[in-house]
Amino acid sequence: MHYLIKIEYLTEFLGGDYEVQGAYPAWEYRKESPLRDKMVAVFEEMYGHKPEVVAIHAGLECGLFYKKMEGLDCVSLGPDMKDIHTSEEVLSIASTERVWNYLVQVLKNLKD
């Protein structure tokens, strides 16, 4: 978001006003997450190894939900993608199918 600082500076220097829209609110990594623990267990059961669990710095929809429902236990997941938000963006159909099957199994386990 460094470009916003430049825009803010230039706009104020020239005596103008500006408004930022569409920024995602923060969603902090939680050390303890019952949902994440259940999802890790389902992943291990399905694929025979632990998933890679990482925290990233990005605008995600989870931040929007968390802002409205503070304390909500959120997990973000998705298929393999490359060159996101460019004209060269690529989505792996095979990984999309794996994510779908995994999500269905997670939902079944949460129901029980």
Short mmCIF file of C-alpha atoms in Angstrom, two decimals:
data_model
loop_
_atom_site.label_atom_id
_atom_site.label_comp_id
_atom_site.label_asym_id
_atom_site.label_seq_id
_atom_site.Cartn_x
_atom_site.Cartn_y
_atom_site.Cartn_z
CA MET A 1 0.00 0.00 0.00
CA HIS A 2 3.05 2.27 -0.29
CA TYR A 3 1.53 3.82 -3.40
CA LEU A 4 -1.36 5.13 -1.27
CA ILE A 5 1.09 7.08 0.87
CA LYS A 6 2.46 8.72 -2.28
CA ILE A 7 -1.05 9.54 -3.50
CA GLU A 8 -1.96 10.93 -0.07
CA TYR A 9 1.13 13.13 0.01
CA LEU A 10 0.67 14.45 -3.52
CA THR A 11 -3.05 15.09 -3.04
CA GLU A 12 -2.53 16.96 0.23
CA PHE A 13 0.38 18.91 -1.28
CA LEU A 14 -1.87 20.07 -4.11
CA GLY A 15 -4.70 20.89 -1.68
CA GLY A 16 -7.01 18.14 -2.82
CA ASP A 17 -9.06 15.43 -1.14
CA TYR A 18 -9.08 11.70 -1.71
CA GLU A 19 -10.92 8.64 -0.46
CA VAL A 20 -9.76 5.02 -0.35
CA GLN A 21 -12.40 2.38 -1.03
CA GLY A 22 -12.17 -1.36 -1.17
CA ALA A 23 -9.40 -1.94 1.35
CA TYR A 24 -9.80 -5.19 3.26
CA PRO A 25 -9.74 -4.97 7.06
CA ALA A 26 -7.01 -6.80 8.97
CA TRP A 27 -7.41 -10.44 9.85
CA GLU A 28 -4.74 -11.48 12.33
CA TYR A 29 -3.30 -14.99 12.56
CA ARG A 30 -4.63 -16.82 15.61
CA LYS A 31 -2.24 -19.12 17.41
CA GLU A 32 -5.15 -21.30 18.52
CA SER A 33 -7.83 -22.15 15.97
CA PRO A 34 -10.18 -25.11 16.50
CA LEU A 35 -11.35 -24.81 12.88
CA ARG A 36 -7.79 -24.90 11.54
CA ASP A 37 -7.02 -27.91 13.77
CA LYS A 38 -10.03 -29.79 12.36
CA MET A 39 -9.07 -28.87 8.81
CA VAL A 40 -5.50 -30.06 9.34
CA ALA A 41 -6.82 -33.39 10.68
CA VAL A 42 -9.08 -33.84 7.63
CA PHE A 43 -6.21 -33.00 5.28
CA GLU A 44 -3.92 -35.54 6.96
CA GLU A 45 -6.66 -38.17 6.76
CA MET A 46 -7.24 -37.52 3.05
CA TYR A 47 -3.68 -37.00 1.82
CA GLY A 48 -1.46 -38.78 4.36
CA HIS A 49 0.64 -35.74 5.31
CA LYS A 50 0.29 -32.40 7.07
CA PRO A 51 -0.77 -29.40 5.00
CA GLU A 52 1.38 -26.30 4.70
CA VAL A 53 -0.21 -23.75 7.05
CA VAL A 54 1.05 -20.23 6.42
CA ALA A 55 0.06 -16.71 7.33
CA ILE A 56 0.32 -14.24 4.48
CA HIS A 57 0.05 -10.48 4.16
CA ALA A 58 -2.80 -9.94 1.73
CA GLY A 59 -6.33 -8.66 1.51
CA LEU A 60 -8.62 -11.62 2.06
CA GLU A 61 -12.36 -11.95 2.44
CA CYS A 62 -11.86 -13.42 5.92
CA GLY A 63 -11.00 -9.91 7.13
CA LEU A 64 -14.44 -8.68 6.04
CA PHE A 65 -16.24 -11.47 7.90
CA TYR A 66 -14.04 -11.10 10.98
CA LYS A 67 -14.72 -7.36 11.17
CA LYS A 68 -18.48 -8.03 11.27
CA MET A 69 -18.25 -11.04 13.64
CA GLU A 70 -15.32 -10.41 15.98
CA GLY A 71 -13.88 -13.64 17.35
CA LEU A 72 -14.94 -15.64 14.29
CA ASP A 73 -12.57 -18.54 13.63
CA CYS A 74 -11.53 -18.12 9.97
CA VAL A 75 -9.43 -20.17 7.59
CA SER A 76 -8.64 -19.27 4.00
CA LEU A 77 -7.88 -21.89 1.37
CA GLY A 78 -7.76 -22.07 -2.37
CA PRO A 79 -6.37 -23.74 -5.47
CA ASP A 80 -2.93 -23.29 -6.98
CA MET A 81 -2.71 -20.03 -8.90
CA LYS A 82 0.10 -18.14 -10.61
CA ASP A 83 0.51 -14.51 -11.67
CA ILE A 84 -2.60 -13.49 -9.74
CA HIS A 85 -4.29 -10.22 -10.75
CA THR A 86 -2.37 -10.00 -14.02
CA SER A 87 -3.24 -10.74 -17.63
CA GLU A 88 -1.12 -13.90 -17.25
CA GLU A 89 -3.15 -15.32 -14.33
CA VAL A 90 -3.37 -19.12 -14.32
CA LEU A 91 -5.68 -21.34 -12.25
CA SER A 92 -4.95 -25.05 -11.81
CA ILE A 93 -8.17 -26.95 -12.56
CA ALA A 94 -6.79 -30.11 -10.93
CA SER A 95 -6.01 -28.28 -7.69
CA THR A 96 -9.45 -26.63 -7.80
CA GLU A 97 -11.00 -30.10 -7.83
CA ARG A 98 -8.79 -31.18 -4.90
CA VAL A 99 -9.78 -28.10 -2.90
CA TRP A 100 -13.46 -28.78 -3.64
CA ASN A 101 -13.22 -32.41 -2.50
CA TYR A 102 -11.32 -31.35 0.61
CA LEU A 103 -13.85 -28.64 1.48
CA VAL A 104 -16.74 -31.09 1.09
CA GLN A 105 -15.00 -33.50 3.48
CA VAL A 106 -14.29 -30.70 5.99
CA LEU A 107 -17.97 -29.69 5.95
CA LYS A 108 -19.04 -33.31 6.48
CA ASN A 109 -16.69 -33.60 9.46
CA LEU A 110 -17.91 -30.32 10.96
CA LYS A 111 -21.48 -31.55 10.67
CA ASP A 112 -20.71 -34.66 12.77
#
